[in-house]
DNA sequence: TTGTATGCGTTATCAA
DNA sequence: TTGATAACGCATACAA
């Protein structure tokens, strides 16, 4: 392994000068070129562990997510990684299952590993992120809102809920149920608020029995949708406020042979249940059926990750500036100009 | 931040003794308890960076994957993480997109970050993993076969291909196409071999035009299946050798309104195309349709991750033992007894 | 068995 | 601007 002393010797300078060149401090140009030549010739790569120990901060960033199996979050991770890699940071993925205890463990690790920063979609009910901030770590919350004093980037979830509901209204549905995530999860609550608002704008009621708080996974969407279909006064359409809940809803309909309203199967297939409309806030990258009768409101999770990572990078060299809140539109088209590819 | 000297002072011993206690060396019991008490009281956590620098190896493990957006590999990651966490290791996810250059970069990082080990589903055509081995790093290849001199855990892919094909044969299909991944990818090639073998056992031909090498993603499966349907002598069933290709195949059929053979839609729906059977090696966690007419051969990617992680842990304290090759059956039931939950 | 003292490779302080 | 050297926190060789 080649060390900094080897480079120093080869270039005929001190280790301090080599270090300065490598860290962009002011050095006489000819010495700098000599150092670069030596680095190239020896194939020297600084030992990141030693560097971390000395700097008291590594070039690793933690990305703490509720569910790495959710394609939404893996897409977020892609965006984060692309930006972070570019800037020389590595990304560690941490999966919390929305368990505050798991989340706390990972944040501990992040601190004791001297990680440069943390990007987090925080579990509801988890303790605030003040510890990390207090210890001078950069923190950016993404997707889900947290305490005001930390940087965060979220979608305009109320607007997303409104727009998805409106597109169902535009298709002629009137009795629209909303299957969303846990009450405490900000995205779930806000998208449901958007649903309520869209109905209100149309002079429609949003009765309690049409708002279901499930978990934000496939089984949650499945059970909730099945329940809605079984209950008296079944809805003529269902709004799923995230991708996995949407998958569950579609599968529940398929299992019961309830056709999608507006599809070719709508008429002709003999079935006991009335055709039902489906709206989804999010995408279905692994759909096994046609989705053209589904009112999809595609999101841009990658853009969310990109923006969050960029905020973290800025925060890393400016720890004292006030917290910033960025609200993205959320859809790929709208973010196109705003978020770098 | 509390350091080892603080603990030493508190316990009335030297830093060396504290270190020994923490690392399980032999120490007089009463001193050990004193140290433990001090650790607890001060809430001491060793600085992992310093430890890495000194030991020349960290407690981070790299998990290098071709596609973190593929649910198969995220499930592998879950298995790896569970085992690794338990043993005190953190897991870094690295995404290569099967690009040898990206893979090489990550392996470089793993080496220069002094990571304890690497778990990798290697990109075909990537340079062998000898470098890492030579530098004394523990390496375990998973899912895909690599050079014989490195530990590896794979599925019995030929058998998987055979069984999936057989289940299509059992359902009465005779002209069965195979859509698999790139020739160079061992899993793709071996599962296709299994397909060929199953047909041969039945005295059936496996003509070249029925074997398609696509990419191992949704678009690959989609295009390949569409092509098969368009060609003269279309198959009566399609075997997809991985989950994403299966998604693509199902969506191609749905888009063309080709009913699944054996489903309720099989008769009744007027369509130009004949009903087609589908077999898939893998699972469809995000299917938006019923899958009971699909011949699914479920896999156990989590078990793959668990086994690979356990092999890595063993390798970590025994770097010189000969390379081991573990071949898992691959299905959840068969692995149930073999792979710890 | 325990303590002392050195070194891991880098960055930062200080004097020149 | 540059160089010599101390320090980051821990583990271990060596001495006791």
XYZ file of C-alpha atoms (C1' of nucleotides) in Angstrom:
714
model
C 0.000 0.000 0.000
C 1.384 3.359 -0.939
C 1.152 6.043 1.701
C 1.466 9.746 1.717
C 5.132 9.568 2.704
C 5.887 7.606 -0.440
C 4.336 10.299 -2.547
C 6.192 12.979 -0.601
C 9.517 11.280 -1.124
C 8.847 10.708 -4.814
C 7.870 14.347 -5.327
C 10.656 15.672 -3.154
C 8.343 17.516 -0.785
C 6.927 17.036 2.692
C 3.828 15.042 3.538
C 2.184 18.280 4.567
C 2.579 19.634 1.061
C 1.172 16.490 -0.468
C -1.800 16.731 1.830
C -2.294 20.352 0.906
C -2.208 19.620 -2.793
C -4.710 16.834 -2.369
C -7.019 19.054 -0.387
C -6.859 22.049 -2.650
C -4.910 24.410 -0.394
C -2.601 26.979 -1.911
C 0.692 25.471 -3.016
C 3.354 26.630 -5.440
C 2.227 25.393 -8.880
C 5.404 23.517 -9.733
C 5.259 21.607 -6.478
C 1.639 20.823 -7.104
C 2.386 19.320 -10.496
C 5.247 17.332 -9.038
C 2.883 15.938 -6.433
C 0.250 15.095 -8.983
C 2.831 13.309 -11.072
C 3.976 11.287 -8.092
C 0.394 10.434 -7.177
C -0.288 9.239 -10.701
C 2.920 7.240 -10.969
C 2.456 5.479 -7.658
C -1.286 5.085 -8.013
C -1.709 6.618 -4.616
C -5.176 6.698 -3.067
C -5.564 8.326 0.348
C -6.600 6.000 3.127
C -10.109 7.072 3.932
C -10.048 5.592 7.388
C -7.051 7.615 8.477
C -8.549 10.677 6.893
C -11.795 10.133 8.777
C -10.030 9.694 12.054
C -8.112 12.882 11.631
C -10.942 14.979 10.222
C -13.487 13.511 12.581
C -15.816 13.034 9.683
C -15.950 10.470 6.935
C -17.095 10.688 3.356
C -19.958 8.308 3.935
C -23.559 9.402 3.995
C -26.359 7.393 5.561
C -29.652 7.060 3.733
C -32.223 5.934 6.266
C -35.389 4.568 4.707
C -38.576 2.944 5.978
C -38.668 0.233 3.324
C -35.893 -0.544 0.870
C -38.164 -3.021 -0.870
C -40.526 -0.256 -1.944
C -39.610 0.793 -5.502
C -40.373 4.387 -4.570
C -37.560 4.407 -2.056
C -35.135 2.469 -4.203
C -35.641 5.158 -6.826
C -34.951 7.791 -4.179
C -31.783 5.900 -3.350
C -30.723 5.997 -6.977
C -31.026 9.758 -7.063
C -29.136 10.146 -3.827
C -26.363 7.826 -4.912
C -25.833 9.511 -8.235
C -25.350 12.898 -6.628
C -23.339 11.617 -3.697
C -20.989 9.505 -5.804
C -20.369 12.434 -8.049
C -19.257 14.441 -5.045
C -17.058 11.649 -3.749
C -19.360 10.328 -1.076
C -20.477 6.771 -0.552
C -24.019 6.007 0.507
C -25.035 3.496 3.158
C -28.602 2.272 2.930
C -30.365 1.671 6.221
C -33.747 0.031 6.506
C -35.942 0.909 9.485
C -39.289 -0.764 8.740
C -40.650 2.414 10.343
C -39.498 1.044 13.669
C -38.291 3.900 15.895
C -35.885 1.572 17.698
C -34.231 0.427 14.485
C -34.067 3.988 13.314
C -32.401 5.081 16.532
C -29.800 2.330 16.203
C -28.890 3.425 12.717
C -28.607 7.053 13.744
C -26.281 5.954 16.525
C -24.162 4.097 14.025
C -24.111 7.132 11.774
C -22.825 9.212 14.626
C -20.207 6.797 15.869
C -18.990 6.042 12.385
C -18.399 9.750 11.986
C -20.565 9.798 8.911
C -20.660 13.106 7.153
C -24.409 13.328 7.087
C -27.764 11.651 7.196
C -30.628 11.622 4.746
C -33.759 10.262 6.331
C -37.392 9.500 5.671
C -38.185 9.454 9.351
C -40.438 6.947 11.049
C -43.511 8.537 12.586
C -43.239 8.683 16.335
C -39.470 8.442 16.273
C -37.583 10.806 18.530
C -36.621 14.065 16.832
C -33.349 14.406 15.015
C -31.969 16.980 17.407
C -29.213 14.740 18.730
C -27.489 14.526 15.418
C -27.886 18.203 14.723
C -26.548 19.043 18.146
C -23.480 16.963 17.435
C -22.836 18.939 14.317
C -23.905 16.332 11.820
C -25.618 17.422 8.643
C -29.158 16.109 8.389
C -31.723 16.368 5.616
C -35.192 14.902 6.005
C -36.860 13.740 2.830
C -40.340 12.707 1.756
C -41.776 13.077 5.233
C -42.032 16.270 7.230
C -40.208 16.531 10.543
C -39.396 19.256 13.026
C -39.020 22.677 11.512
C -35.418 23.162 12.529
C -34.028 20.586 10.115
C -33.544 20.810 6.363
C -36.204 18.967 4.473
C -37.425 18.253 0.990
C -40.913 16.946 0.465
C -43.562 16.759 -2.173
C -46.614 18.976 -2.093
C -48.632 16.059 -0.843
C -51.919 17.847 -0.380
C -51.739 18.982 -3.992
C -50.898 15.462 -5.118
C -53.896 14.071 -3.292
C -56.075 16.778 -4.784
C -54.897 16.214 -8.323
C -55.233 12.454 -8.189
C -58.751 12.818 -6.801
C -59.629 15.403 -9.403
C -58.592 13.100 -12.201
C -61.015 10.535 -10.820
C -63.722 13.194 -10.615
C -62.984 14.153 -14.194
C -63.626 10.585 -15.213
C -67.070 10.842 -13.727
C -66.607 9.093 -10.400
C -68.494 10.582 -7.488
C -68.249 8.234 -4.558
C -64.492 8.058 -4.177
C -62.856 6.265 -1.284
C -59.354 7.064 -0.060
C -56.981 4.372 1.147
C -53.987 5.994 2.740
C -51.176 5.231 5.197
C -51.000 5.632 8.962
C -52.414 8.831 10.449
C -49.033 9.769 11.864
C -47.247 9.562 8.523
C -47.260 13.074 7.109
C -47.467 12.042 3.478
C -50.433 9.793 4.173
C -52.272 12.450 6.136
C -51.618 15.261 3.680
C -52.608 13.307 0.603
C -55.821 12.347 2.345
C -56.383 16.020 3.077
C -56.009 16.686 -0.631
C -58.603 14.050 -1.339
C -60.984 15.696 1.090
C -60.348 19.118 -0.435
C -60.953 17.939 -3.988
C -64.255 16.399 -2.994
C -65.251 19.558 -1.142
C -64.494 21.687 -4.203
C -66.954 19.546 -6.063
C -69.530 19.959 -3.323
C -69.133 16.330 -2.382
C -69.025 14.843 1.045
C -65.996 12.934 2.344
C -67.607 10.557 4.808
C -65.470 8.833 7.416
C -66.279 5.383 6.150
C -64.582 6.205 2.833
C -61.262 7.163 4.433
C -59.185 4.137 5.406
C -55.895 4.381 7.228
C -54.046 1.209 6.292
C -50.355 0.527 6.359
C -48.456 1.828 3.376
C -47.783 -1.632 1.941
C -49.430 -4.039 -0.474
C -51.289 -5.992 2.181
C -52.656 -2.773 3.639
C -54.073 -1.667 0.322
C -55.444 -5.103 -0.351
C -57.290 -5.470 2.927
C -58.631 -1.936 2.877
C -59.937 -2.249 -0.648
C -61.486 -5.623 0.037
C -63.231 -4.130 3.048
C -64.572 -1.234 1.041
C -66.002 -3.544 -1.592
C -67.693 -5.675 1.030
C -69.238 -2.847 2.985
C -72.631 -1.424 2.274
C -72.448 1.631 0.055
C -69.295 0.534 -1.766
C -67.457 3.359 -3.559
C -67.397 3.671 -7.339
C -63.679 4.480 -7.214
C -60.713 4.094 -4.883
C -57.824 6.504 -4.473
C -54.623 4.842 -3.284
C -52.247 7.433 -1.878
C -49.104 5.460 -2.544
C -47.779 2.925 -5.011
C -47.898 -0.194 -2.838
C -51.389 0.520 -1.587
C -52.323 0.916 -5.239
C -50.885 -2.497 -6.028
C -52.933 -3.973 -3.196
C -56.080 -2.251 -4.405
C -55.653 -3.507 -7.951
C -54.993 -6.993 -6.789
C -58.034 -6.974 -4.534
C -60.167 -5.970 -7.494
C -58.571 -8.596 -9.715
C -59.063 -11.329 -7.155
C -62.748 -10.494 -6.930
C -63.026 -10.140 -10.679
C -64.231 -6.605 -10.305
C -63.435 -4.943 -13.629
C -61.738 -1.571 -13.809
C -64.263 1.062 -14.773
C -63.711 2.189 -18.332
C -61.738 -0.873 -19.367
C -62.685 -3.284 -22.116
C -63.763 -5.740 -19.438
C -66.167 -3.223 -17.988
C -69.024 -4.656 -19.955
C -69.280 -8.215 -21.146
C -67.683 -9.912 -18.181
C -70.348 -11.322 -15.986
C -69.586 -10.361 -12.419
C -71.483 -9.588 -9.297
C -69.555 -6.422 -8.503
C -69.849 -3.103 -10.246
C -66.893 -1.801 -12.207
C -64.659 0.302 -9.998
C -62.231 3.118 -10.777
C -58.747 3.322 -9.309
C -56.481 6.305 -8.824
C -52.921 6.015 -7.549
C -50.481 8.593 -6.309
C -47.304 7.036 -7.645
C -46.082 4.574 -10.222
C -46.413 0.871 -10.919
C -43.039 -0.178 -12.325
C -43.818 -3.857 -11.839
C -47.439 -3.938 -12.894
C -48.387 -7.203 -14.545
C -51.489 -5.802 -16.178
C -52.418 -2.911 -18.380
C -52.681 0.303 -16.433
C -54.319 2.586 -18.940
C -57.593 2.558 -17.060
C -55.851 3.473 -13.828
C -55.631 7.171 -12.995
C -51.910 7.201 -12.297
C -50.295 10.328 -10.931
C -46.651 9.516 -11.573
C -44.097 10.770 -9.082
C -40.432 11.556 -9.333
C -38.772 9.861 -6.396
C -35.402 10.043 -8.069
C -35.735 13.817 -8.188
C -36.548 13.800 -4.510
C -33.339 11.919 -3.826
C -31.309 14.190 -6.071
C -32.601 17.333 -4.417
C -32.135 15.970 -0.924
C -28.581 14.908 -1.666
C -27.778 18.314 -3.083
C -29.161 19.972 0.005
C -27.003 17.735 2.137
C -23.908 18.633 0.166
C -24.635 22.318 0.633
C -25.293 21.794 4.295
C -21.961 20.039 4.631
C -20.149 23.253 3.942
C -22.319 25.619 5.885
C -23.545 23.955 8.996
C -24.841 27.102 10.634
C -27.189 28.537 8.023
C -30.900 28.324 8.873
C -32.895 25.230 7.978
C -34.442 25.194 4.529
C -37.664 23.554 3.444
C -37.990 22.641 -0.205
C -41.363 21.527 -1.505
C -41.273 19.803 -4.867
C -44.281 19.499 -7.079
C -43.581 15.792 -7.167
C -44.424 14.879 -10.726
C -41.675 14.191 -13.247
C -42.805 16.832 -15.720
C -43.008 19.651 -13.213
C -39.680 18.791 -11.642
C -37.971 18.411 -14.983
C -36.647 21.932 -15.062
C -35.981 22.082 -11.374
C -34.151 18.875 -10.720
C -30.962 18.001 -12.585
C -31.030 14.715 -14.411
C -17.178 12.134 23.287
C -15.977 9.541 25.723
C -12.788 7.763 24.811
C -11.081 4.670 25.975
C -8.913 6.636 28.411
C -12.024 7.899 30.174
C -13.197 4.353 30.696
C -9.747 3.300 31.867
C -9.610 6.105 34.416
C -13.129 5.369 35.647
C -12.381 1.657 36.028
C -8.968 2.224 37.502
C -7.144 0.248 34.855
C -5.057 0.923 31.776
C -6.397 1.543 28.297
C -4.862 -1.731 27.213
C -6.976 -3.601 29.712
C -10.109 -1.836 28.595
C -9.290 -2.745 25.024
C -8.699 -6.331 25.990
C -11.988 -6.582 27.814
C -13.826 -5.125 24.866
C -12.165 -7.551 22.511
C -12.661 -10.648 24.593
C -9.065 -11.278 25.578
C -8.315 -12.920 28.892
C -8.564 -10.468 31.765
C -8.986 -10.954 35.507
C -12.782 -11.217 36.051
C -13.043 -8.439 38.637
C -11.253 -6.044 36.327
C -13.520 -7.054 33.508
C -16.622 -6.285 35.521
C -15.145 -2.968 36.595
C -14.537 -2.118 32.954
C -18.016 -3.145 31.948
C -19.453 -1.012 34.697
C -17.437 1.975 33.561
C -18.471 1.415 29.957
C -22.108 1.303 30.956
C -21.893 4.330 33.201
C -20.140 6.483 30.646
C -22.090 5.120 27.704
C -18.844 4.449 25.947
C -18.922 3.318 22.338
C -15.614 2.589 20.622
C -14.759 4.869 17.747
C -15.053 2.631 14.756
C -12.835 4.786 12.611
C -9.916 4.580 14.987
C -10.503 0.909 15.396
C -10.471 0.429 11.638
C -7.282 2.375 11.216
C -5.551 0.322 13.825
C -6.923 -3.052 12.769
C -6.586 -2.279 9.095
C -10.102 -3.546 8.605
C -13.485 -2.049 9.310
C -16.756 -3.619 10.341
C -18.443 -2.640 7.135
C -19.367 -5.123 4.468
C -20.069 -4.192 0.866
C -22.995 -5.779 -0.929
C -22.445 -5.269 -4.631
C -25.545 -5.827 -6.732
C -26.463 -5.477 -10.393
C -29.814 -3.815 -9.752
C -31.040 -2.553 -6.394
C -34.426 -1.828 -7.961
C -35.032 -5.500 -8.596
C -37.125 -6.908 -5.719
C -35.134 -10.118 -5.930
C -31.969 -8.311 -4.958
C -33.584 -6.114 -2.330
C -34.765 -9.325 -0.703
C -31.210 -10.645 -0.879
C -30.099 -7.444 0.782
C -32.573 -7.973 3.596
C -31.162 -11.387 4.320
C -27.612 -10.104 4.250
C -28.388 -7.175 6.491
C -30.145 -9.243 9.100
C -27.198 -11.573 9.491
C -24.572 -8.866 9.260
C -26.257 -6.540 11.741
C -26.560 -9.388 14.169
C -22.835 -9.909 13.984
C -22.107 -6.213 14.388
C -21.411 -5.395 10.781
C -22.961 -2.651 8.712
C -23.838 -3.242 5.079
C -23.164 -0.842 2.235
C -25.282 -1.361 -0.854
C -23.569 -0.777 -4.174
C -25.378 -0.749 -7.489
C -23.449 -1.704 -10.620
C -26.093 -1.884 -13.357
C -23.966 -4.831 -14.525
C -21.393 -2.309 -15.675
C -17.885 -3.716 -15.149
C -16.466 -0.197 -14.739
C -18.911 0.691 -11.986
C -18.267 -2.613 -10.333
C -14.536 -2.053 -10.424
C -14.953 1.374 -8.829
C -16.953 -0.049 -5.973
C -14.447 -2.814 -5.384
C -11.748 -0.173 -5.239
C -13.730 1.724 -2.666
C -14.238 -1.450 -0.667
C -10.520 -1.999 -0.623
C -9.500 1.537 0.244
C -12.183 1.859 2.880
C -10.689 -1.222 4.475
C -14.013 -2.952 4.380
C -14.055 -6.313 6.067
C -15.512 -8.122 3.120
C -17.471 -8.086 -0.088
C -20.605 -9.899 -1.121
C -21.146 -9.673 -4.825
C -23.440 -10.734 -7.622
C -20.784 -10.129 -10.228
C -21.367 -8.496 -13.568
C -20.645 -10.813 -16.479
C -17.434 -9.896 -18.183
C -16.099 -8.069 -15.162
C -12.494 -8.737 -14.225
C -12.133 -11.589 -11.738
C -12.158 -10.937 -8.045
C -8.579 -12.004 -7.523
C -7.356 -8.535 -6.574
C -9.457 -8.419 -3.477
C -8.604 -11.949 -2.502
C -4.944 -11.251 -3.012
C -5.171 -8.295 -0.660
C -6.619 -10.524 2.000
C -10.187 -9.337 1.779
C -12.973 -11.817 2.342
C -15.141 -12.265 -0.730
C -18.299 -14.273 -1.276
C -19.992 -14.391 -4.660
C -23.733 -14.897 -4.637
C -26.412 -15.773 -7.156
C -23.989 -15.852 -10.054
C -21.098 -18.225 -10.513
C -17.565 -16.841 -10.717
C -14.064 -18.251 -10.672
C -13.704 -21.434 -8.717
C -11.242 -20.044 -6.218
C -13.760 -17.805 -4.453
C -16.519 -18.737 -2.032
C -19.905 -18.760 -3.662
C -23.517 -19.519 -3.001
C -25.885 -20.004 -5.884
C -29.148 -21.628 -6.701
C -29.333 -24.845 -8.667
C -30.359 -22.868 -11.695
C -30.509 -25.717 -14.164
C -32.903 -27.527 -11.836
C -34.991 -24.377 -11.442
C -35.279 -24.013 -15.189
C -36.181 -27.653 -15.494
C -38.859 -27.540 -12.824
C -40.478 -24.392 -14.124
C -40.573 -25.875 -17.605
C -41.930 -29.139 -16.320
C -44.783 -27.378 -14.583
C -45.718 -25.845 -17.922
C -45.489 -29.252 -19.566
C -47.708 -30.665 -16.830
C -50.303 -28.088 -17.730
C -50.353 -29.423 -21.237
C -48.187 -26.878 -23.058
C -45.917 -28.258 -25.723
C -44.446 -25.397 -27.662
C -42.736 -23.537 -24.844
C -40.496 -20.558 -25.494
C -37.785 -19.444 -23.080
C -37.015 -15.794 -22.455
C -33.850 -15.512 -20.446
C -31.084 -13.041 -19.660
C -27.761 -12.393 -21.381
C -25.759 -15.419 -22.486
C -22.872 -14.408 -20.260
C -24.980 -14.311 -17.109
C -24.623 -17.712 -15.499
C -28.118 -17.801 -14.023
C -29.663 -16.949 -17.362
C -27.658 -19.554 -19.225
C -28.195 -22.321 -16.691
C -31.929 -21.814 -16.384
C -32.180 -21.927 -20.154
C -30.237 -25.186 -20.059
C -32.826 -26.508 -17.635
C -35.557 -25.515 -20.047
C -33.805 -27.365 -22.834
C -33.333 -30.432 -20.657
C -36.985 -30.564 -19.591
C -38.120 -30.403 -23.186
C -35.654 -33.114 -24.164
C -36.925 -35.392 -21.418
C -40.333 -35.048 -22.964
C -38.934 -35.824 -26.372
C -39.570 -32.276 -27.479
C -37.364 -30.086 -29.567
C -35.936 -26.795 -28.281
C -35.586 -24.813 -31.479
C -33.340 -21.753 -31.523
C -36.158 -19.415 -32.387
C -37.848 -20.225 -29.073
C -34.841 -19.234 -26.955
C -34.527 -15.486 -26.536
C -31.632 -13.833 -24.764
C -33.014 -10.507 -23.558
C -31.790 -8.311 -20.779
C -32.924 -9.380 -17.334
C -35.309 -6.444 -16.903
C -38.947 -5.639 -17.576
C -38.342 -4.084 -20.968
C -36.323 -7.111 -22.031
C -39.125 -9.499 -21.161
C -41.666 -7.257 -22.791
C -39.882 -6.916 -26.107
C -38.931 -10.575 -26.283
C -42.462 -11.736 -25.588
C -43.946 -9.300 -28.059
C -41.534 -10.594 -30.660
C -42.472 -14.196 -29.978
C -46.161 -13.432 -30.370
C -45.592 -11.669 -33.639
C -43.397 -14.323 -35.182
C -44.704 -17.180 -37.208
C -45.171 -20.308 -35.133
C -45.866 -18.469 -31.900
C -45.395 -20.578 -28.750
C -48.309 -21.743 -26.660
C -46.413 -20.847 -23.496
C -43.515 -18.651 -22.404
C -41.021 -19.418 -19.671
C -39.490 -16.306 -18.100
C -36.305 -17.171 -16.250
C -36.447 -14.281 -13.835
C -39.019 -12.131 -12.107
C -38.628 -8.917 -14.133
C -38.680 -10.721 -17.446
C -41.848 -12.368 -16.190
C -43.382 -8.985 -15.461
C -42.522 -7.875 -18.972
C -44.004 -11.015 -20.469
C -47.265 -10.641 -18.573
C -47.550 -7.007 -19.527
C -46.885 -7.782 -23.171
C -49.711 -10.301 -23.109
C -52.022 -7.890 -21.306
C -51.284 -5.081 -23.745
C -52.198 -7.330 -26.641
C -55.208 -8.683 -24.816
C -53.857 -12.170 -25.088
C -55.549 -14.110 -22.298
C -53.598 -16.352 -19.973
C -54.227 -19.951 -20.851
C -56.456 -21.567 -18.261
C -57.833 -18.329 -16.883
C -61.489 -17.337 -16.824
C -60.752 -14.933 -19.650
C -59.473 -17.769 -21.751
C -62.826 -18.170 -23.405
C -65.378 -15.435 -23.851
C -63.048 -12.577 -24.584
C -62.895 -12.022 -28.287
C -59.301 -11.673 -29.331
C -57.185 -12.480 -32.298
C -54.437 -14.175 -30.325
C -54.542 -17.609 -28.818
C -54.416 -17.974 -25.055
C -50.840 -18.305 -23.869
C -49.329 -19.905 -20.804
C -46.677 -18.235 -18.682
C -44.117 -19.725 -16.339
C -41.798 -17.647 -14.186
C -38.720 -18.533 -12.196
C -39.239 -16.147 -9.310
C -41.902 -14.132 -7.584
C -44.179 -11.236 -8.416
C -44.437 -9.213 -5.194
C -45.915 -6.228 -6.992
C -48.225 -7.981 -9.412
C -51.344 -5.956 -10.141
C -53.285 -8.899 -11.464
C -54.208 -12.374 -10.344
C -51.360 -14.789 -10.757
C -53.080 -18.097 -10.212
C -52.841 -18.989 -13.877
C -49.132 -18.234 -13.922
C -46.813 -21.151 -13.237
C -44.754 -19.414 -10.567
C -41.677 -21.106 -9.182
C -41.094 -18.997 -6.096
C -37.528 -18.376 -5.003
C -35.964 -17.560 -1.689
C -33.640 -14.638 -2.306
C -33.591 -13.766 1.358
C -32.210 -17.229 2.100
C -29.538 -16.649 -0.504
C -28.522 -13.462 1.282
C -28.564 -15.121 4.680
C -26.385 -17.993 3.540
C -23.948 -15.746 1.733
C -23.608 -13.473 4.740
C -22.978 -16.424 7.005
C -20.302 -17.706 4.664
C -18.673 -14.303 4.730
C -18.663 -14.239 8.506
C -16.995 -17.633 8.594
C -14.511 -16.554 5.998
C -13.669 -13.517 8.076
C -12.133 -15.698 10.711
C -10.414 -18.201 8.543
C -9.076 -16.516 5.478
C -6.924 -19.399 4.374
C -9.366 -22.292 4.206
C -10.233 -23.492 0.710
C -13.058 -21.885 -1.240
C -16.493 -23.368 -0.697
C -19.347 -23.611 -3.152
C -22.841 -23.872 -1.729
C -25.705 -24.679 -4.065
C -29.136 -23.969 -2.659
C -32.255 -25.542 -3.990
C -33.637 -22.055 -4.320
C -37.244 -22.519 -3.345
C -38.512 -21.343 0.042
C -39.831 -24.755 1.096
C -36.661 -26.664 0.327
C -34.446 -24.087 1.985
C -36.654 -23.876 5.038
C -34.682 -26.401 7.043
C -31.364 -25.323 5.670
C -31.458 -21.594 6.003
C -32.030 -19.930 9.379
C -34.929 -17.537 9.485
C -2.229 -11.020 33.533
C -1.317 -6.026 33.297
C 0.712 -1.525 31.984
C 3.606 1.378 28.969
C 4.486 3.033 24.902
C 4.379 2.886 19.885
C 2.220 3.087 15.486
C -1.836 2.878 12.062
C -2.065 7.233 7.788
C -3.742 11.418 7.638
C -4.522 16.432 8.685
C -3.533 20.609 11.284
C -0.616 23.445 14.136
C 3.274 25.902 14.544
C 7.756 27.846 13.378
C 10.567 28.904 9.902
C 4.365 29.136 1.158
C 6.683 25.118 3.238
C 8.365 21.551 6.598
C 8.614 19.135 11.052
C 5.716 17.184 14.231
C 1.787 16.468 17.225
C -2.574 14.602 17.407
C -6.999 11.803 16.081
C -8.594 6.927 19.217
C -7.560 2.509 19.303
C -4.944 -2.119 19.483
C -0.891 -4.528 20.296
C 4.395 -5.644 21.050
C 6.997 -5.649 24.603
C 8.312 -5.200 29.359
C 7.160 -6.015 33.855
